[in-house]
Tab-separated table of C-alpha atoms in Angstrom:
chain	number	residue	atom	x	y	z
A	1147	MET	CA	-24.632	-25.857	9.296
A	1148	GLN	CA	-20.574	-25.663	9.070
A	1149	PRO	CA	-20.835	-24.181	5.862
A	1150	LEU	CA	-17.190	-25.750	4.416
A	1151	GLU	CA	-19.229	-28.929	3.755
A	1152	ARG	CA	-20.737	-27.706	1.454
A	1153	TYR	CA	-17.421	-27.763	-0.363
A	1154	ALA	CA	-17.146	-31.496	-0.418
A	1155	SER	CA	-18.333	-32.594	-3.817
A	1156	ILE	CA	-15.915	-30.003	-5.672
A	1157	VAL	CA	-12.851	-30.067	-3.349
A	1158	ASP	CA	-10.114	-33.102	-4.172
A	1159	GLU	CA	-9.006	-34.340	-1.146
A	1160	PHE	CA	-11.706	-32.886	1.377
A	1161	ASP	CA	-10.369	-34.614	4.937
A	1162	ALA	CA	-7.031	-32.981	3.097
A	1163	PHE	CA	-8.689	-29.787	2.851
A	1164	ARG	CA	-10.745	-29.463	6.287
A	1165	ALA	CA	-7.619	-30.960	8.426
A	1166	ALA	CA	-5.584	-28.534	6.579
A	1167	CYS	CA	-8.084	-25.867	7.385
A	1168	ASP	CA	-7.545	-26.380	11.166
A	1169	ARG	CA	-3.580	-25.370	11.223
A	1170	PRO	CA	-3.076	-22.333	12.527
A	1171	LEU	CA	-1.134	-20.095	8.937
A	1172	PRO	CA	2.978	-19.525	9.564
A	1173	SER	CA	3.265	-15.806	9.839
A	1174	VAL	CA	5.093	-14.054	6.700
A	1175	VAL	CA	6.391	-11.238	5.467
A	1176	ARG	CA	6.951	-10.263	1.789
A	1177	VAL	CA	10.231	-7.891	1.485
A	1178	ASN	CA	9.494	-3.894	0.610
A	1179	THR	CA	12.006	-3.779	-2.156
A	1180	LEU	CA	11.262	0.157	-2.455
A	1181	LYS	CA	13.594	-0.210	0.468
A	1182	ALA	CA	15.746	-2.720	-0.214
A	1183	SER	CA	17.070	-5.316	-2.408
A	1184	ILE	CA	16.095	-8.789	-1.927
A	1185	ALA	CA	19.445	-9.874	-0.699
A	1186	ARG	CA	19.550	-6.501	2.129
A	1187	ALA	CA	16.158	-7.524	3.697
A	1188	ARG	CA	17.267	-11.347	4.622
A	1189	ALA	CA	20.640	-10.180	5.271
A	1190	ALA	CA	19.210	-8.163	7.756
A	1191	LEU	CA	17.174	-11.113	9.134
A	1192	ASP	CA	19.893	-12.923	10.077
A	1193	ALA	CA	21.751	-10.484	11.696
A	1194	ASP	CA	18.867	-10.277	14.237
A	1195	ASN	CA	18.705	-14.249	14.467
A	1196	VAL	CA	15.387	-13.907	12.659
A	1197	GLU	CA	14.766	-17.952	11.644
A	1198	TYR	CA	12.417	-17.950	7.897
A	1199	GLU	CA	12.719	-19.667	4.994
A	1200	ALA	CA	11.903	-18.568	1.776
A	1201	THR	CA	8.423	-20.129	-0.515
A	1202	ASP	CA	9.589	-22.258	-2.692
A	1203	TRP	CA	7.722	-19.810	-5.545
A	1204	HIS	CA	9.180	-16.534	-4.220
A	1205	PRO	CA	12.682	-15.409	-2.739
A	1206	GLY	CA	10.935	-11.769	-1.599
A	1207	ILE	CA	8.866	-13.997	0.083
A	1208	LEU	CA	9.544	-15.538	3.351
A	1209	ARG	CA	8.194	-17.729	6.149
A	1210	LEU	CA	9.138	-16.701	10.013
A	1211	GLU	CA	9.723	-19.211	11.777
A	1212	GLU	CA	8.630	-17.654	15.181
A	1213	ARG	CA	7.869	-14.328	16.243
A	1214	GLY	CA	5.637	-11.552	14.259
A	1215	PRO	CA	7.323	-9.242	12.266
A	1216	GLY	CA	6.953	-5.956	13.556
A	1217	THR	CA	10.365	-6.434	15.739
A	1218	SER	CA	12.813	-6.868	13.552
A	1219	TRP	CA	15.147	-3.914	12.538
A	1220	PRO	CA	14.078	-4.745	8.746
A	1221	TYR	CA	10.170	-4.397	10.042
A	1222	PHE	CA	10.810	-0.806	11.936
A	1223	HIS	CA	12.884	0.208	8.899
A	1224	GLY	CA	9.416	-0.682	6.724
A	1225	TRP	CA	11.982	-2.946	4.546
A	1226	LEU	CA	9.151	-5.832	4.987
A	1227	HIS	CA	5.617	-6.444	5.356
A	1228	GLY	CA	3.164	-8.464	6.820
A	1229	GLN	CA	1.211	-10.331	4.309
A	1230	GLU	CA	0.061	-13.593	3.935
A	1231	GLU	CA	1.147	-15.301	1.475
A	1232	VAL	CA	-1.774	-16.056	-0.673
A	1233	SER	CA	-2.682	-11.892	-1.013
A	1234	VAL	CA	0.494	-12.183	-2.782
A	1235	LEU	CA	-1.484	-13.812	-6.559
A	1236	PRO	CA	-3.796	-10.920	-7.272
A	1237	ALA	CA	-1.047	-7.592	-8.095
A	1238	LEU	CA	1.136	-10.791	-9.339
A	1239	ALA	CA	-2.164	-11.590	-12.095
A	1240	LEU	CA	-3.259	-7.750	-11.826
A	1241	ASP	CA	1.032	-7.383	-13.368
A	1242	PRO	CA	1.539	-3.195	-12.807
A	1243	GLN	CA	3.832	-1.770	-14.360
A	1244	PRO	CA	6.117	1.369	-13.601
A	1245	GLY	CA	3.556	4.757	-14.842
A	1246	ASP	CA	0.687	2.505	-15.424
A	1247	VAL	CA	-2.447	4.163	-14.075
A	1248	VAL	CA	-3.629	1.462	-11.446
A	1249	TRP	CA	-7.178	1.639	-8.832
A	1250	ASP	CA	-6.921	-0.101	-6.219
A	1251	ALA	CA	-11.305	-0.785	-5.819
A	1252	CYS	CA	-11.076	-2.277	-1.771
A	1253	ALA	CA	-7.727	-1.007	-0.763
A	1254	ALA	CA	-7.458	-1.411	2.644
A	1255	PRO	CA	-5.814	-2.377	5.327
A	1256	GLY	CA	-3.154	-2.363	1.729
A	1257	SER	CA	-0.834	-5.303	1.956
A	1258	LYS	CA	-2.647	-5.799	-2.375
A	1259	THR	CA	-1.530	-2.384	-2.564
A	1260	THR	CA	1.749	-1.703	-1.284
A	1261	GLN	CA	2.681	-4.763	-3.113
A	1262	LEU	CA	1.399	-3.232	-6.275
A	1263	ALA	CA	3.425	-0.090	-5.378
A	1264	ASP	CA	6.611	-2.555	-5.639
A	1265	LEU	CA	5.623	-4.265	-8.758
A	1266	MET	CA	5.052	-0.760	-10.224
A	1267	ASP	CA	8.380	0.156	-8.748
A	1268	ASP	CA	7.064	3.554	-6.615
A	1269	ARG	CA	6.431	5.233	-10.700
A	1270	GLY	CA	3.172	5.970	-12.267
A	1271	VAL	CA	-0.548	6.340	-10.507
A	1272	LEU	CA	-1.643	3.859	-7.797
A	1273	LEU	CA	-5.184	4.764	-6.797
A	1274	GLY	CA	-6.229	3.757	-3.899
A	1275	ASN	CA	-9.856	3.677	-2.258
A	1276	ASP	CA	-11.643	2.275	0.526
A	1277	ASN	CA	-15.474	3.892	1.549
A	1278	ASN	CA	-14.361	2.704	5.313
A	1279	LEU	CA	-12.175	5.409	6.965
A	1280	GLY	CA	-11.457	3.939	9.410
A	1281	ARG	CA	-9.652	1.250	7.617
A	1282	LEU	CA	-7.455	4.105	5.534
A	1283	SER	CA	-6.220	5.072	7.805
A	1284	ALA	CA	-4.435	1.191	8.185
A	1285	LEU	CA	-3.929	1.805	4.931
A	1286	ARG	CA	-2.345	4.997	5.020
A	1287	HIS	CA	-0.153	3.962	8.246
A	1288	ASN	CA	1.278	1.207	5.808
A	1289	ALA	CA	1.918	3.357	2.805
A	1290	GLU	CA	3.917	5.444	4.958
A	1291	ARG	CA	6.122	3.074	6.285
A	1292	LEU	CA	6.781	1.437	3.501
A	1293	GLY	CA	7.935	4.697	1.584
A	1294	ILE	CA	5.355	5.309	-0.975
A	1295	THR	CA	5.181	7.699	-3.237
A	1296	ASN	CA	2.586	6.833	-5.759
A	1297	LEU	CA	0.002	5.634	-4.561
A	1298	VAL	CA	-3.579	8.248	-3.962
A	1299	VAL	CA	-5.716	7.652	-1.276
A	1300	THR	CA	-9.611	7.462	-1.695
A	1301	ASN	CA	-13.153	7.349	0.194
A	1302	GLN	CA	-15.263	6.786	-2.113
A	1303	ASP	CA	-17.591	3.581	-2.545
A	1304	ALA	CA	-16.483	1.257	-4.969
A	1305	ARG	CA	-19.304	0.624	-6.956
A	1306	ASN	CA	-20.306	3.985	-7.681
A	1307	PHE	CA	-16.686	5.287	-8.515
A	1308	SER	CA	-16.150	8.417	-9.418
A	1309	PHE	CA	-13.227	10.149	-11.523
A	1310	LYS	CA	-14.671	13.620	-10.700
A	1311	PRO	CA	-11.725	13.695	-8.036
A	1312	PHE	CA	-9.278	13.627	-11.118
A	1313	GLY	CA	-10.467	16.286	-13.448
A	1314	ASP	CA	-12.632	14.102	-15.450
A	1315	ARG	CA	-14.282	15.643	-18.458
A	1316	THR	CA	-12.276	18.631	-18.120
A	1317	ASP	CA	-9.334	19.428	-20.447
A	1318	ASP	CA	-6.411	19.801	-17.602
A	1319	GLU	CA	-3.653	17.799	-19.218
A	1320	ASN	CA	-2.883	16.046	-15.411
A	1321	ARG	CA	-6.812	14.332	-15.888
A	1322	ILE	CA	-7.343	10.805	-14.566
A	1323	GLU	CA	-11.287	9.429	-16.347
A	1324	ALA	CA	-9.878	5.719	-16.742
A	1325	VAL	CA	-7.572	3.150	-15.533
A	1326	ASP	CA	-4.722	1.050	-17.599
A	1327	ARG	CA	-5.534	-1.715	-14.422
A	1328	ALA	CA	-7.869	-1.773	-12.102
A	1329	LEU	CA	-7.961	-4.799	-9.037
A	1330	VAL	CA	-11.331	-5.850	-6.599
A	1331	ASP	CA	-10.210	-7.443	-3.932
A	1332	ALA	CA	-13.871	-7.872	-2.919
A	1333	PRO	CA	-15.068	-7.573	0.706
A	1334	CYS	CA	-16.690	-11.787	1.357
A	1335	SER	CA	-17.273	-13.536	3.883
A	1336	CYS	CA	-14.124	-15.172	3.966
A	1337	GLU	CA	-14.071	-18.884	4.213
A	1338	GLY	CA	-10.259	-19.024	2.986
A	1339	THR	CA	-9.116	-16.656	6.399
A	1340	ILE	CA	-9.891	-19.745	8.434
A	1341	ARG	CA	-6.311	-20.785	9.247
A	1342	LYS	CA	-5.710	-17.390	10.911
A	1343	ASN	CA	-9.348	-16.369	11.945
A	1344	PRO	CA	-10.878	-19.047	14.117
A	1345	ASP	CA	-13.527	-18.024	14.607
A	1346	ALA	CA	-14.128	-16.381	10.701
A	1347	LEU	CA	-17.096	-18.683	10.038
A	1348	ASP	CA	-19.164	-18.391	12.947
A	1349	GLN	CA	-21.454	-15.269	11.281
A	1350	TRP	CA	-21.672	-16.776	8.304
A	1351	SER	CA	-24.642	-17.604	6.626
A	1352	MET	CA	-26.149	-17.796	3.271
A	1353	ASP	CA	-27.928	-14.208	4.029
A	1354	HIS	CA	-24.482	-12.774	4.767
A	1355	VAL	CA	-23.467	-14.325	1.158
A	1356	GLU	CA	-26.283	-13.171	-0.579
A	1357	SER	CA	-26.197	-9.245	0.245
A	1358	VAL	CA	-22.124	-9.043	0.074
A	1359	VAL	CA	-22.679	-11.199	-3.362
A	1360	GLY	CA	-24.552	-7.934	-4.892
A	1361	ILE	CA	-21.053	-5.800	-3.459
A	1362	GLN	CA	-19.598	-7.673	-5.299
A	1363	LYS	CA	-20.870	-7.986	-8.972
A	1364	GLY	CA	-21.027	-3.661	-7.978
A	1365	ILE	CA	-17.336	-2.906	-7.521
A	1366	LEU	CA	-16.734	-6.149	-10.273
A	1367	ARG	CA	-19.368	-4.362	-13.083
A	1368	ARG	CA	-17.590	-0.502	-11.570
A	1369	ALA	CA	-14.569	-1.919	-12.471
A	1370	VAL	CA	-14.597	-3.227	-16.222
A	1371	GLN	CA	-16.078	0.069	-17.016
A	1372	ALA	CA	-13.315	2.452	-15.301
A	1373	THR	CA	-11.361	0.795	-16.988
A	1374	ARG	CA	-10.134	1.706	-20.392
A	1375	ALA	CA	-10.124	-0.906	-23.457
A	1376	GLY	CA	-7.466	-3.869	-23.536
A	1377	GLY	CA	-6.689	-2.946	-19.634
A	1378	THR	CA	-6.787	-5.463	-16.809
A	1379	VAL	CA	-9.088	-6.432	-14.205
A	1380	VAL	CA	-8.239	-8.651	-11.703
A	1381	TYR	CA	-11.070	-10.463	-9.455
A	1382	SER	CA	-9.711	-11.872	-6.050
A	1383	THR	CA	-11.486	-13.047	-2.551
A	1384	CYS	CA	-10.464	-14.844	0.309
A	1385	THR	CA	-13.530	-16.860	0.587
A	1386	PHE	CA	-14.829	-20.255	-1.714
A	1387	ALA	CA	-17.980	-19.863	-1.997
A	1388	PRO	CA	-18.842	-20.537	-5.590
A	1389	GLU	CA	-22.509	-17.528	-5.219
A	1390	GLU	CA	-18.964	-15.431	-4.834
A	1391	ASN	CA	-16.535	-16.398	-7.007
A	1392	GLU	CA	-17.178	-18.124	-10.535
A	1393	ALA	CA	-20.795	-16.347	-10.115
A	1394	VAL	CA	-19.635	-12.896	-10.120
A	1395	LEU	CA	-17.190	-13.631	-13.004
A	1396	ASN	CA	-20.369	-14.943	-15.080
A	1397	HIS	CA	-22.600	-11.947	-13.777
A	1398	ALA	CA	-19.844	-9.205	-15.495
A	1399	LEU	CA	-19.411	-11.016	-18.644
A	1400	GLU	CA	-23.237	-10.961	-18.910
A	1401	THR	CA	-22.999	-7.460	-18.446
A	1402	GLU	CA	-20.011	-5.972	-19.317
A	1403	ASP	CA	-16.989	-6.146	-22.565
A	1404	CYS	CA	-15.123	-8.066	-20.840
A	1405	GLU	CA	-13.468	-11.316	-20.585
A	1406	LEU	CA	-11.391	-13.874	-19.157
A	1407	ARG	CA	-8.091	-14.735	-19.730
A	1408	GLU	CA	-5.098	-16.625	-19.125
A	1409	TRP	CA	-2.614	-16.711	-16.212
A	1410	GLU	CA	-0.103	-18.961	-14.670
A	1411	PRO	CA	1.154	-18.452	-11.003
A	1412	PRO	CA	4.171	-18.947	-10.160
A	1413	ALA	CA	6.182	-22.068	-11.375
A	1414	GLY	CA	5.827	-24.744	-8.336
A	1415	PHE	CA	2.301	-22.937	-6.792
A	1416	GLU	CA	-0.905	-25.475	-6.718
A	1417	THR	CA	-4.174	-24.265	-8.109
A	1418	ASP	CA	-7.681	-25.511	-9.445
A	1419	PRO	CA	-9.510	-24.323	-12.145
A	1420	GLY	CA	-12.886	-22.287	-11.297
A	1421	ILE	CA	-15.753	-23.812	-11.370
A	1422	THR	CA	-18.999	-23.707	-14.019
A	1423	GLU	CA	-21.271	-25.756	-12.323
A	1424	TRP	CA	-23.312	-24.909	-8.628
A	1425	ASP	CA	-25.883	-25.629	-6.555
A	1426	GLY	CA	-28.425	-25.915	-9.833
A	1427	ASP	CA	-26.511	-22.743	-11.700
A	1428	GLU	CA	-24.523	-23.375	-15.526
A	1429	TYR	CA	-21.426	-21.046	-15.329
A	1430	ASP	CA	-19.924	-19.498	-18.673
A	1431	PRO	CA	-17.481	-22.192	-19.905
A	1432	SER	CA	-14.444	-19.539	-19.397
A	1433	VAL	CA	-14.644	-18.820	-15.669
A	1434	GLU	CA	-12.334	-22.522	-15.365
A	1435	LEU	CA	-9.696	-20.092	-15.914
A	1436	ALA	CA	-10.347	-18.529	-12.407
A	1437	HIS	CA	-7.646	-20.129	-9.698
A	1438	ARG	CA	-9.714	-21.354	-7.013
A	1439	VAL	CA	-6.756	-21.879	-4.024
A	1440	TYR	CA	-7.169	-24.737	-1.237
A	1441	PRO	CA	-5.267	-24.672	2.017
A	1442	HIS	CA	-4.027	-28.184	1.085
A	1443	ARG	CA	-2.700	-27.988	-2.093
A	1444	ASN	CA	0.467	-25.073	-1.187
A	1445	ASP	CA	-0.387	-24.991	3.320
A	1446	THR	CA	-1.283	-21.578	2.482
A	1447	GLY	CA	-5.059	-19.827	3.469
A	1448	GLY	CA	-7.798	-19.805	0.846
A	1449	PHE	CA	-8.234	-18.074	-2.226
A	1450	PHE	CA	-9.742	-17.224	-5.582
A	1451	CYS	CA	-8.468	-14.883	-8.766
A	1452	ALA	CA	-8.800	-14.681	-12.105
A	1453	LYS	CA	-7.817	-12.518	-14.528
A	1454	LEU	CA	-10.237	-10.396	-16.871
A	1455	GLU	CA	-9.353	-8.768	-20.195
A	1456	VAL	CA	-12.038	-5.050	-20.903
A	1457	THR	CA	-12.888	-5.607	-24.513
A	1458	GLY	CA	-15.071	-2.621	-25.356
B	1223	MET	CA	-16.372	22.640	1.654
B	1224	THR	CA	-15.375	25.942	-1.064
B	1225	ASP	CA	-16.168	25.932	-4.795
B	1226	PRO	CA	-13.108	25.766	-6.245
B	1227	ASN	CA	-14.427	27.933	-9.041
B	1228	THR	CA	-14.500	31.076	-6.555
B	1229	ASP	CA	-11.286	31.528	-5.611
B	1230	GLY	CA	-8.437	34.161	-5.844
B	1231	VAL	CA	-12.054	36.077	-7.559
B	1232	ASP	CA	-13.462	37.821	-5.310
B	1233	GLY	CA	-11.811	41.139	-4.943
B	1234	ASP	CA	-8.560	41.875	-3.080
B	1235	SER	CA	-8.390	39.106	-0.922
B	1236	PRO	CA	-5.347	36.941	-1.856
B	1237	PRO	CA	-6.090	33.340	-2.619
B	1238	GLU	CA	-5.592	31.008	0.669
B	1239	ASN	CA	-4.787	27.306	1.868
B	1240	ASP	CA	-7.639	25.322	1.781
B	1241	GLY	CA	-6.614	21.884	4.578
B	1242	HIS	CA	-8.766	19.157	2.879
B	1243	ARG	CA	-7.309	19.882	-0.473
B	1244	PHE	CA	-4.262	19.148	-2.283
B	1245	ASP	CA	-2.435	21.795	-3.541
B	1246	ARG	CA	0.267	21.804	-6.518
B	1247	LEU	CA	3.180	24.111	-5.116
B	1248	PRO	CA	4.761	26.320	-7.569
B	1249	ALA	CA	7.308	25.754	-9.463
B	1250	THR	CA	9.199	29.546	-7.851
B	1251	ALA	CA	8.491	32.242	-6.221
B	1252	ALA	CA	7.434	34.102	-9.386
B	1253	GLU	CA	4.361	31.864	-9.762
B	1254	ARG	CA	3.046	32.171	-6.021
B	1255	GLU	CA	-0.432	33.077	-5.611
B	1256	VAL	CA	-0.836	31.843	-2.254
B	1257	PRO	CA	1.030	34.545	0.201
B	1258	GLY	CA	3.679	32.198	3.200
B	1259	ARG	CA	2.964	28.496	0.499
B	1260	PRO	CA	6.424	27.065	-0.331
B	1261	THR	CA	7.821	26.309	-3.855
B	1262	ARG	CA	9.852	23.443	-4.813
B	1263	ALA	CA	12.468	25.371	-5.939
B	1264	GLU	CA	13.395	25.654	-1.984
B	1265	VAL	CA	12.286	22.817	-1.331
B	1266	VAL	CA	14.427	21.578	-3.064
B	1267	GLN	CA	16.915	22.719	-1.910
B	1268	TRP	CA	16.397	22.760	1.688
B	1269	TRP	CA	17.063	19.181	1.462
B	1270	GLU	CA	20.385	20.246	-0.384
B	1271	GLN	CA	21.429	22.642	2.002
B	1272	ARG	CA	20.632	20.774	5.327
B	1273	TYR	CA	21.289	16.756	4.658
B	1274	GLY	CA	23.313	16.965	1.413
B	1275	ILE	CA	21.255	15.750	-0.790
B	1276	PRO	CA	20.871	15.537	-4.241
B	1277	PRO	CA	18.186	17.740	-6.382
B	1278	ALA	CA	18.108	15.104	-8.927
B	1279	THR	CA	16.236	13.296	-6.485
B	1280	TRP	CA	13.254	14.623	-6.540
B	1281	GLU	CA	13.223	14.933	-10.494
B	1282	GLU	CA	10.743	12.648	-10.560
B	1283	HIS	CA	8.166	14.629	-8.077
B	1284	THR	CA	5.623	16.908	-7.109
B	1285	PHE	CA	4.994	19.160	-4.881
B	1286	TRP	CA	1.835	19.549	-2.942
B	1287	GLU	CA	0.481	21.789	0.166
B	1288	LYS	CA	-2.529	20.377	2.499
B	1289	GLY	CA	-3.091	21.418	6.120
B	1290	ASN	CA	-0.846	24.591	7.010
B	1291	GLY	CA	2.445	23.774	5.784
B	1292	LYS	CA	2.104	19.881	6.004
B	1293	LEU	CA	4.511	19.148	1.977
B	1294	TRP	CA	3.531	15.923	0.392
B	1295	ALA	CA	5.670	14.508	-2.280
B	1296	PHE	CA	4.104	13.047	-5.387
B	1297	ALA	CA	5.500	10.093	-7.460
B	1298	ALA	CA	3.632	11.230	-10.935
B	1299	ASP	CA	1.051	14.212	-11.589
B	1300	VAL	CA	-2.210	15.255	-11.016
B	1301	VAL	CA	-5.284	17.966	-11.685
B	1302	SER	CA	-4.257	20.578	-8.737
B	1303	PRO	CA	-5.897	21.492	-7.007
B	1304	ILE	CA	-7.289	17.767	-6.271
B	1305	PRO	CA	-9.529	16.736	-3.246
B	1306	VAL	CA	-8.273	13.400	-1.747
B	1307	GLU	CA	-7.558	11.960	1.218
B	1308	SER	CA	-3.994	11.441	0.865
B	1309	LEU	CA	-1.319	12.194	-2.208
B	1310	GLY	CA	1.681	10.435	-1.986
B	1311	LEU	CA	4.053	10.760	0.601
B	1312	ARG	CA	4.105	13.372	4.197
B	1313	ILE	CA	7.654	14.948	3.838
B	1314	LEU	CA	8.459	18.253	5.242
B	1315	ARG	CA	6.276	20.178	7.864
B	1316	THR	CA	6.771	24.300	6.282
B	1317	ARG	CA	5.420	27.535	7.456
B	1318	GLN	CA	7.719	27.860	10.328
B	1319	GLU	CA	10.743	28.838	11.541
B	1320	HIS	CA	12.650	25.454	11.206
B	1321	TRP	CA	11.371	22.937	8.816
B	1322	LYS	CA	10.760	19.187	10.198
B	1323	PRO	CA	10.835	16.047	7.938
B	1324	SER	CA	9.114	13.277	8.872
B	1325	THR	CA	10.556	9.781	9.269
B	1326	ASP	CA	8.988	8.522	6.555
B	1327	ALA	CA	10.268	10.644	3.860
B	1328	VAL	CA	13.698	10.692	6.525
B	1329	GLN	CA	13.970	6.760	6.073
B	1330	ARG	CA	12.626	7.299	2.478
B	1331	PHE	CA	15.513	9.135	0.822
B	1332	GLY	CA	17.266	9.972	3.334
B	1333	ARG	CA	20.034	7.319	2.365
B	1334	ALA	CA	21.481	10.076	-0.216
B	1335	ALA	CA	21.793	11.890	2.820
B	1336	THR	CA	25.900	13.705	3.478
B	1337	GLU	CA	24.810	16.632	6.187
B	1338	ASN	CA	23.375	16.080	9.296
B	1339	VAL	CA	23.531	12.668	9.519
B	1340	VAL	CA	24.036	11.372	13.145
B	1341	ARG	CA	25.910	7.895	13.129
B	1342	LEU	CA	24.413	5.885	15.826
B	1343	ASP	CA	25.894	2.505	18.230
B	1344	ARG	CA	23.302	-0.339	18.159
B	1345	THR	CA	21.739	0.548	22.134
B	1346	GLU	CA	22.387	4.019	20.959
B	1347	ALA	CA	20.218	3.440	18.170
B	1348	GLU	CA	17.797	1.285	20.534
B	1349	ARG	CA	16.810	4.419	22.538
B	1350	PHE	CA	16.127	6.633	20.054
B	1351	ALA	CA	13.800	3.729	17.849
B	1352	ARG	CA	12.113	2.996	21.463
B	1353	GLY	CA	11.018	6.809	21.173
B	1354	GLU	CA	14.492	7.955	23.961
B	1355	ASP	CA	15.972	11.140	24.408
B	1356	GLN	CA	19.357	10.788	24.812
B	1357	GLU	CA	22.239	11.860	25.242
B	1358	LEU	CA	24.873	13.149	23.325
B	1359	PRO	CA	27.473	15.177	23.138
B	1360	ARG	CA	29.913	13.950	20.630
B	1361	TRP	CA	28.018	15.349	18.362
B	1362	ASP	CA	29.525	18.100	16.488
B	1363	GLY	CA	27.128	19.422	14.006
B	1364	ASP	CA	24.251	21.730	13.461
B	1365	TRP	CA	21.838	21.677	15.846
B	1366	GLY	CA	17.966	21.344	15.204
B	1367	TYR	CA	16.138	18.501	12.854
B	1368	VAL	CA	18.696	15.760	12.445
B	1369	ILE	CA	19.105	12.521	10.714
B	1370	ALA	CA	20.195	9.102	13.118
B	1371	ALA	CA	20.819	6.646	10.979
B	1372	HIS	CA	22.945	2.817	12.290
B	1373	GLU	CA	24.513	0.412	10.168
B	1374	ILE	CA	22.572	-2.229	9.070
B	1375	ALA	CA	23.259	-5.197	6.241
B	1376	ASP	CA	26.242	-3.683	4.977
B	1377	GLY	CA	25.225	-0.598	4.860
B	1378	VAL	CA	23.779	2.973	6.979
B	1379	GLU	CA	20.531	3.780	7.032
B	1380	PRO	CA	18.832	6.177	7.961
B	1381	ILE	CA	15.842	5.742	11.030
B	1382	GLY	CA	13.765	8.569	11.957
B	1383	VAL	CA	14.235	12.538	12.648
B	1384	GLY	CA	16.421	13.464	16.312
B	1385	LEU	CA	15.801	17.163	17.157
B	1386	TYR	CA	19.809	18.011	18.503
B	1387	LEU	CA	19.500	20.755	21.839
B	1388	HIS	CA	22.218	21.007	24.785
B	1389	GLY	CA	24.184	17.939	24.128
B	1390	GLU	CA	20.939	15.811	23.801
B	1391	LEU	CA	19.448	13.649	20.589
B	1392	ARG	CA	15.358	13.568	21.039
B	1393	SER	CA	13.433	10.752	19.055
B	1394	THR	CA	10.660	12.326	17.602
B	1395	VAL	CA	10.039	8.931	15.837
B	1396	PRO	CA	6.107	8.822	16.399
B	1397	LYS	CA	4.216	6.824	18.826
B	1398	GLY	CA	3.211	4.115	16.338
B	1399	ARG	CA	5.790	3.629	15.295
B	1400	GLN	CA	8.158	3.278	18.299
B	1401	GLU	CA	9.667	-0.007	18.764
B	1402	ASP	CA	11.975	-2.038	21.574
B	1403	LEU	CA	14.101	-3.645	19.151
B	1404	SER	CA	16.748	-4.014	21.928
């Protein structure tokens, strides 16, 4: 079965959706303002004769006309980082502030983590965790190239993330026992990356979806528990499957003290609301506040992003 | 694994550096417990003496050692010791005669440098980024680890760490960061 056909009933302009999924994605870079201003990075690209176009919703997110970002002086200096355009959303939704304690539960290879550091102005504490030691080296390499100094890298299973290394239940004045904000950019079936990886759906199966759902629920629940009352948790995936999106949110709403919150993407970025019914199941009506990103709306990859507040 | 609770309590031997965790540097020599561990004061002073980088640059950062002599700068403070994979940015290799700054440190903090900065022209900078050594007889400053820099977008920007010896500038740009930008 073609997995994307499952979504004919929930996606408007389904033919345009399918056509967009077949087109390759443009190469996009984000300016790392910890090392250079947007104006200076763009001036350096101009001097190198690298053609680009700023997205109409962010002056520091640049679509390159041709070559990848790796072979230019501004990239060498760590002024730029290759990051798929749509994946900029969850860090904007999380909105971390300088001085916050922030947990990125599934951080590697780090494009969203390094964006969080930039939004925090490299201040406060950013916990970048991943359970895959091999992918952690990519996270470290990216953070180093971008000159980030507020990142602590850990290698734990996010479902059982422990603050013990951070002095949990001690009287140390520098201990960390909870975070202000957490990002769960969960491992998923990656349907939305089809434009980047044309073989992304070759291994697709309902069994695989069901196996990652268990992991997603576990990580999101732990993120809510690890975040202080009043704090923010953002849940995102790069897939369309409601089982991995709204159903996971619904599970968190039923089992943990949290509520969906409204969040508006930048003006000019068009999204669709979360769905409340799928395959005979009904979800909490508040999951409508989540954002579905379809490739034909903004010429990006596919994505899902929701903002929660911890209430207890 | 080392049990942190037993550190320094078993008799006469002083505590040693443990390569599996990060330890905060002592502020000054008077507070030093692990022999050979550099102090915060020494590190700040080293950057100022060698490169003219003002001590205020580091005001918001804590310094940590993991591995023998490898120093890291972190933007906040956390418990010490801390057993994590990495903590901030690796900035400096110490516990050797000539301390060696990292490419990442120089790229991030080297803009504030006023001394031992070797300015390269376009061709020289491209060679340096490829990781190549080159003759550079015009340099009449100190030998040793220097900051290689070039002009880009109306400013001077550090590229990385060079080792200047006998009229030659050696590039220490790590293999994974080398790039052909010509």
